[in-house]
Amino acid sequence: MSLLKKHVESVVGKADWSGKSLEYSAFFELKMFKKKELLMSAGERNFPLFFVSSGCLHMYFESEKGSKQTVQMAIENWWLTDVMAFVKNRSADFSIQAVTPVTVLCISKENYDRLLETYSDWNHYFRKVFEIAYGASLLRMKYQYAYTKEERYRYFIAQYPEFEQRVPQYLLASFLGITPEYISELRAKIRS
């Protein structure tokens, strides 16, 4: 919970946690997953919202041809879930898998709703989190449409350097809409 507490304060400023940490922690469940383990599969219902305490996750869908298309990734201090399925309590369109061994705090939809109803500070926090996530999603759409493959790669690495060494090349390529071979060429070009 201490990492989440720090994150909450980084988003909304200092909060009064005195005597509330134990109350807050009752809404969350700590879980650990092994590398490549699925946290949720497309088609499932009633899955939680995941806060990454350590490790790396990716969210993807499978195409009709069976290939996986990564749509989001998350590292420490990031939240990840199929938002529409979580909010509307419907079947997930996406799967979430551990890229590395991962520790997450999970909050169910029921606990999420109760937390927001009980503590107004959490309403403010999650509103900010979702605003930031929505803005990032729009920027990603912009660079997918407006940037060349090389510009997409360079932009992503400049904005999120922590992913380059932590995420396998094939996942990074899937996320950016380019091939792993092209990433190899770009890395060689950048090094020379």
mmCIF file of N, CA, C and O in Angstrom, residues 109-166:
data_model
loop_
_atom_site.group_PDB
_atom_site.id
_atom_site.type_symbol
_atom_site.label_atom_id
_atom_site.label_comp_id
_atom_site.label_asym_id
_atom_site.label_seq_id
_atom_site.Cartn_x
_atom_site.Cartn_y
_atom_site.Cartn_z
ATOM 1 N N LYS A 109 -14.620 -4.334 -8.926
ATOM 2 C CA LYS A 109 -15.567 -3.262 -9.269
ATOM 3 C C LYS A 109 -16.420 -2.914 -8.054
ATOM 4 O O LYS A 109 -16.661 -1.742 -7.762
ATOM 5 N N GLU A 110 -16.861 -3.911 -7.329
ATOM 6 C CA GLU A 110 -17.679 -3.672 -6.139
ATOM 7 C C GLU A 110 -16.900 -2.858 -5.099
ATOM 8 O O GLU A 110 -17.408 -1.883 -4.557
ATOM 9 N N ASN A 111 -15.659 -3.248 -4.835
ATOM 10 C CA ASN A 111 -14.849 -2.503 -3.868
ATOM 11 C C ASN A 111 -14.486 -1.112 -4.373
ATOM 12 O O ASN A 111 -14.416 -0.164 -3.598
ATOM 13 N N TYR A 112 -14.247 -1.004 -5.665
ATOM 14 C CA TYR A 112 -13.953 0.293 -6.282
ATOM 15 C C TYR A 112 -15.128 1.249 -6.044
ATOM 16 O O TYR A 112 -14.945 2.382 -5.603
ATOM 17 N N ASP A 113 -16.336 0.792 -6.339
ATOM 18 C CA ASP A 113 -17.520 1.627 -6.144
ATOM 19 C C ASP A 113 -17.694 1.997 -4.677
ATOM 20 O O ASP A 113 -17.992 3.156 -4.351
ATOM 21 N N ARG A 114 -17.497 1.039 -3.778
ATOM 22 C CA ARG A 114 -17.620 1.320 -2.339
ATOM 23 C C ARG A 114 -16.552 2.297 -1.871
ATOM 24 O O ARG A 114 -16.823 3.188 -1.066
ATOM 25 N N LEU A 115 -15.322 2.149 -2.374
ATOM 26 C CA LEU A 115 -14.233 3.057 -2.007
ATOM 27 C C LEU A 115 -14.569 4.484 -2.417
ATOM 28 O O LEU A 115 -14.408 5.420 -1.633
ATOM 29 N N LEU A 116 -15.066 4.652 -3.635
ATOM 30 C CA LEU A 116 -15.402 5.989 -4.125
ATOM 31 C C LEU A 116 -16.598 6.593 -3.380
ATOM 32 O O LEU A 116 -16.641 7.794 -3.154
ATOM 33 N N GLU A 117 -17.540 5.755 -3.003
ATOM 34 C CA GLU A 117 -18.696 6.241 -2.252
ATOM 35 C C GLU A 117 -18.319 6.643 -0.828
ATOM 36 O O GLU A 117 -18.878 7.580 -0.266
ATOM 37 N N THR A 118 -17.358 5.933 -0.250
ATOM 38 C CA THR A 118 -16.988 6.143 1.153
ATOM 39 C C THR A 118 -15.969 7.255 1.340
ATOM 40 O O THR A 118 -16.042 8.002 2.319
ATOM 41 N N TYR A 119 -15.025 7.405 0.417
ATOM 42 C CA TYR A 119 -13.922 8.358 0.573
ATOM 43 C C TYR A 119 -13.828 9.273 -0.652
ATOM 44 O O TYR A 119 -13.389 8.855 -1.719
ATOM 45 N N SER A 120 -14.201 10.510 -0.483
ATOM 46 C CA SER A 120 -14.223 11.452 -1.606
ATOM 47 C C SER A 120 -12.829 11.705 -2.184
ATOM 48 O O SER A 120 -12.695 12.010 -3.372
ATOM 49 N N ASP A 121 -11.780 11.580 -1.353
ATOM 50 C CA ASP A 121 -10.415 11.770 -1.860
ATOM 51 C C ASP A 121 -10.102 10.803 -3.000
ATOM 52 O O ASP A 121 -9.388 11.151 -3.939
ATOM 53 N N TRP A 122 -10.639 9.600 -2.917
ATOM 54 C CA TRP A 122 -10.378 8.606 -3.962
ATOM 55 C C TRP A 122 -11.089 8.967 -5.253
ATOM 56 O O TRP A 122 -10.606 8.665 -6.341
ATOM 57 N N ASN A 123 -12.258 9.599 -5.161
ATOM 58 C CA ASN A 123 -12.936 10.099 -6.369
ATOM 59 C C ASN A 123 -12.026 11.052 -7.120
ATOM 60 O O ASN A 123 -11.866 10.952 -8.342
ATOM 61 N N HIS A 124 -11.452 11.982 -6.396
ATOM 62 C CA HIS A 124 -10.559 12.975 -6.992
ATOM 63 C C HIS A 124 -9.345 12.287 -7.622
ATOM 64 O O HIS A 124 -8.955 12.596 -8.759
ATOM 65 N N TYR A 125 -8.759 11.354 -6.911
ATOM 66 C CA TYR A 125 -7.577 10.633 -7.407
ATOM 67 C C TYR A 125 -7.893 9.883 -8.705
ATOM 68 O O TYR A 125 -7.191 10.037 -9.708
ATOM 69 N N PHE A 126 -8.940 9.065 -8.684
ATOM 70 C CA PHE A 126 -9.249 8.266 -9.874
ATOM 71 C C PHE A 126 -9.688 9.138 -11.045
ATOM 72 O O PHE A 126 -9.404 8.819 -12.199
ATOM 73 N N ARG A 127 -10.342 10.246 -10.777
ATOM 74 C CA ARG A 127 -10.692 11.164 -11.874
ATOM 75 C C ARG A 127 -9.425 11.653 -12.552
ATOM 76 O O ARG A 127 -9.315 11.646 -13.781
ATOM 77 N N LYS A 128 -8.435 12.041 -11.747
ATOM 78 C CA LYS A 128 -7.155 12.509 -12.300
ATOM 79 C C LYS A 128 -6.455 11.390 -13.064
ATOM 80 O O LYS A 128 -5.916 11.606 -14.161
ATOM 81 N N VAL A 129 -6.431 10.192 -12.503
ATOM 82 C CA VAL A 129 -5.779 9.051 -13.161
ATOM 83 C C VAL A 129 -6.411 8.792 -14.527
ATOM 84 O O VAL A 129 -5.712 8.618 -15.528
ATOM 85 N N PHE A 130 -7.742 8.779 -14.577
ATOM 86 C CA PHE A 130 -8.411 8.499 -15.844
ATOM 87 C C PHE A 130 -8.266 9.654 -16.835
ATOM 88 O O PHE A 130 -8.210 9.431 -18.043
ATOM 89 N N GLU A 131 -8.190 10.882 -16.351
ATOM 90 C CA GLU A 131 -7.928 12.013 -17.249
ATOM 91 C C GLU A 131 -6.556 11.872 -17.903
ATOM 92 O O GLU A 131 -6.405 12.073 -19.111
ATOM 93 N N ILE A 132 -5.560 11.530 -17.096
ATOM 94 C CA ILE A 132 -4.199 11.351 -17.608
ATOM 95 C C ILE A 132 -4.160 10.194 -18.614
ATOM 96 O O ILE A 132 -3.563 10.306 -19.685
ATOM 97 N N ALA A 133 -4.817 9.098 -18.273
ATOM 98 C CA ALA A 133 -4.828 7.929 -19.161
ATOM 99 C C ALA A 133 -5.530 8.246 -20.483
ATOM 100 O O ALA A 133 -5.069 7.828 -21.553
ATOM 101 N N TYR A 134 -6.619 8.990 -20.416
ATOM 102 C CA TYR A 134 -7.333 9.349 -21.635
ATOM 103 C C TYR A 134 -6.462 10.242 -22.525
ATOM 104 O O TYR A 134 -6.367 10.032 -23.742
ATOM 105 N N GLY A 135 -5.803 11.213 -21.909
ATOM 106 C CA GLY A 135 -4.897 12.084 -22.656
ATOM 107 C C GLY A 135 -3.768 11.310 -23.311
ATOM 108 O O GLY A 135 -3.422 11.538 -24.478
ATOM 109 N N ALA A 136 -3.190 10.362 -22.577
ATOM 110 C CA ALA A 136 -2.109 9.531 -23.125
ATOM 111 C C ALA A 136 -2.616 8.682 -24.285
ATOM 112 O O ALA A 136 -1.917 8.489 -25.285
ATOM 113 N N SER A 137 -3.842 8.197 -24.174
ATOM 114 C CA SER A 137 -4.430 7.395 -25.246
ATOM 115 C C SER A 137 -4.613 8.223 -26.521
ATOM 116 O O SER A 137 -4.341 7.748 -27.632
ATOM 117 N N LEU A 138 -5.040 9.467 -26.357
ATOM 118 C CA LEU A 138 -5.190 10.346 -27.517
ATOM 119 C C LEU A 138 -3.844 10.648 -28.162
ATOM 120 O O LEU A 138 -3.716 10.653 -29.396
ATOM 121 N N LEU A 139 -2.822 10.882 -27.336
ATOM 122 C CA LEU A 139 -1.481 11.122 -27.890
ATOM 123 C C LEU A 139 -0.980 9.900 -28.651
ATOM 124 O O LEU A 139 -0.361 10.031 -29.708
ATOM 125 N N ARG A 140 -1.257 8.722 -28.114
ATOM 126 C CA ARG A 140 -0.829 7.506 -28.805
ATOM 127 C C ARG A 140 -1.506 7.397 -30.168
ATOM 128 O O ARG A 140 -0.864 7.043 -31.164
ATOM 129 N N MET A 141 -2.780 7.715 -30.231
ATOM 130 C CA MET A 141 -3.479 7.687 -31.525
ATOM 131 C C MET A 141 -2.841 8.680 -32.489
ATOM 132 O O MET A 141 -2.656 8.380 -33.667
ATOM 133 N N LYS A 142 -2.479 9.856 -31.978
ATOM 134 C CA LYS A 142 -1.844 10.868 -32.827
ATOM 135 C C LYS A 142 -0.542 10.337 -33.404
ATOM 136 O O LYS A 142 -0.309 10.423 -34.613
ATOM 137 N N TYR A 143 0.315 9.801 -32.550
ATOM 138 C CA TYR A 143 1.592 9.363 -33.102
ATOM 139 C C TYR A 143 1.451 8.109 -33.954
ATOM 140 O O TYR A 143 2.250 7.881 -34.849
ATOM 141 N N GLN A 144 0.407 7.308 -33.773
ATOM 142 C CA GLN A 144 0.188 6.160 -34.658
ATOM 143 C C GLN A 144 -0.173 6.625 -36.071
ATOM 144 O O GLN A 144 0.235 6.023 -37.054
ATOM 145 N N TYR A 145 -0.956 7.699 -36.165
ATOM 146 C CA TYR A 145 -1.416 8.178 -37.460
ATOM 147 C C TYR A 145 -0.479 9.195 -38.103
ATOM 148 O O TYR A 145 -0.348 9.231 -39.320
ATOM 149 N N ALA A 146 0.146 10.040 -37.294
ATOM 150 C CA ALA A 146 0.891 11.172 -37.850
ATOM 151 C C ALA A 146 2.392 10.949 -37.973
ATOM 152 O O ALA A 146 3.048 11.664 -38.719
ATOM 153 N N TYR A 147 2.937 9.991 -37.265
ATOM 154 C CA TYR A 147 4.387 9.794 -37.254
ATOM 155 C C TYR A 147 4.793 8.611 -38.130
ATOM 156 O O TYR A 147 4.048 7.642 -38.269
ATOM 157 N N THR A 148 5.997 8.700 -38.672
ATOM 158 C CA THR A 148 6.545 7.551 -39.397
ATOM 159 C C THR A 148 6.892 6.468 -38.371
ATOM 160 O O THR A 148 6.909 6.726 -37.157
ATOM 161 N N LYS A 149 7.233 5.296 -38.837
ATOM 162 C CA LYS A 149 7.624 4.206 -37.935
ATOM 163 C C LYS A 149 8.812 4.613 -37.070
ATOM 164 O O LYS A 149 8.826 4.385 -35.862
ATOM 165 N N GLU A 150 9.790 5.241 -37.689
ATOM 166 C CA GLU A 150 10.966 5.663 -36.937
ATOM 167 C C GLU A 150 10.607 6.739 -35.917
ATOM 168 O O GLU A 150 11.076 6.697 -34.774
ATOM 169 N N GLU A 151 9.785 7.696 -36.306
ATOM 170 C CA GLU A 151 9.372 8.743 -35.378
ATOM 171 C C GLU A 151 8.582 8.168 -34.203
ATOM 172 O O GLU A 151 8.759 8.605 -33.065
ATOM 173 N N ARG A 152 7.721 7.176 -34.477
ATOM 174 C CA ARG A 152 6.972 6.522 -33.387
ATOM 175 C C ARG A 152 7.917 5.877 -32.389
ATOM 176 O O ARG A 152 7.769 6.031 -31.183
ATOM 177 N N TYR A 153 8.894 5.156 -32.905
ATOM 178 C CA TYR A 153 9.857 4.487 -32.030
ATOM 179 C C TYR A 153 10.643 5.511 -31.210
ATOM 180 O O TYR A 153 10.745 5.396 -29.994
ATOM 181 N N ARG A 154 11.186 6.511 -31.871
ATOM 182 C CA ARG A 154 11.989 7.518 -31.172
ATOM 183 C C ARG A 154 11.153 8.287 -30.140
ATOM 184 O O ARG A 154 11.623 8.559 -29.036
ATOM 185 N N TYR A 155 9.933 8.633 -30.481
ATOM 186 C CA TYR A 155 9.055 9.339 -29.551
ATOM 187 C C TYR A 155 8.785 8.477 -28.323
ATOM 188 O O TYR A 155 8.891 8.940 -27.186
ATOM 189 N N PHE A 156 8.425 7.225 -28.556
ATOM 190 C CA PHE A 156 8.096 6.340 -27.438
ATOM 191 C C PHE A 156 9.290 6.151 -26.508
ATOM 192 O O PHE A 156 9.160 6.263 -25.286
ATOM 193 N N ILE A 157 10.455 5.898 -27.075
ATOM 194 C CA ILE A 157 11.657 5.680 -26.265
ATOM 195 C C ILE A 157 12.045 6.960 -25.513
ATOM 196 O O ILE A 157 12.497 6.907 -24.370
ATOM 197 N N ALA A 158 11.844 8.108 -26.127
ATOM 198 C CA ALA A 158 12.141 9.377 -25.447
ATOM 199 C C ALA A 158 11.173 9.621 -24.290
ATOM 200 O O ALA A 158 11.583 10.080 -23.225
ATOM 201 N N GLN A 159 9.905 9.305 -24.507
ATOM 202 C CA GLN A 159 8.896 9.535 -23.471
ATOM 203 C C GLN A 159 8.914 8.475 -22.366
ATOM 204 O O GLN A 159 8.641 8.777 -21.214
ATOM 205 N N TYR A 160 9.218 7.231 -22.736
ATOM 206 C CA TYR A 160 9.147 6.107 -21.796
ATOM 207 C C TYR A 160 10.399 5.240 -21.897
ATOM 208 O O TYR A 160 10.335 4.073 -22.279
ATOM 209 N N PRO A 161 11.553 5.795 -21.558
ATOM 210 C CA PRO A 161 12.805 5.046 -21.715
ATOM 211 C C PRO A 161 12.857 3.761 -20.890
ATOM 212 O O PRO A 161 13.559 2.812 -21.256
ATOM 213 N N GLU A 162 12.098 3.707 -19.803
ATOM 214 C CA GLU A 162 12.112 2.529 -18.938
ATOM 215 C C GLU A 162 11.580 1.270 -19.627
ATOM 216 O O GLU A 162 11.869 0.154 -19.202
ATOM 217 N N PHE A 163 10.833 1.420 -20.709
ATOM 218 C CA PHE A 163 10.287 0.257 -21.405
ATOM 219 C C PHE A 163 11.298 -0.419 -22.322
ATOM 220 O O PHE A 163 11.205 -1.613 -22.573
ATOM 221 N N GLU A 164 12.240 0.329 -22.848
ATOM 222 C CA GLU A 164 13.145 -0.219 -23.865
ATOM 223 C C GLU A 164 13.900 -1.456 -23.369
ATOM 224 O O GLU A 164 14.047 -2.422 -24.113
ATOM 225 N N GLN A 165 14.376 -1.435 -22.139
ATOM 226 C CA GLN A 165 15.134 -2.575 -21.624
ATOM 227 C C GLN A 165 14.245 -3.623 -20.950
ATOM 228 O O GLN A 165 14.648 -4.765 -20.809
ATOM 229 N N ARG A 166 13.048 -3.249 -20.558
ATOM 230 C CA ARG A 166 12.195 -4.153 -19.787
ATOM 231 C C ARG A 166 11.220 -4.964 -20.630
ATOM 232 O O ARG A 166 10.739 -6.007 -20.199
#
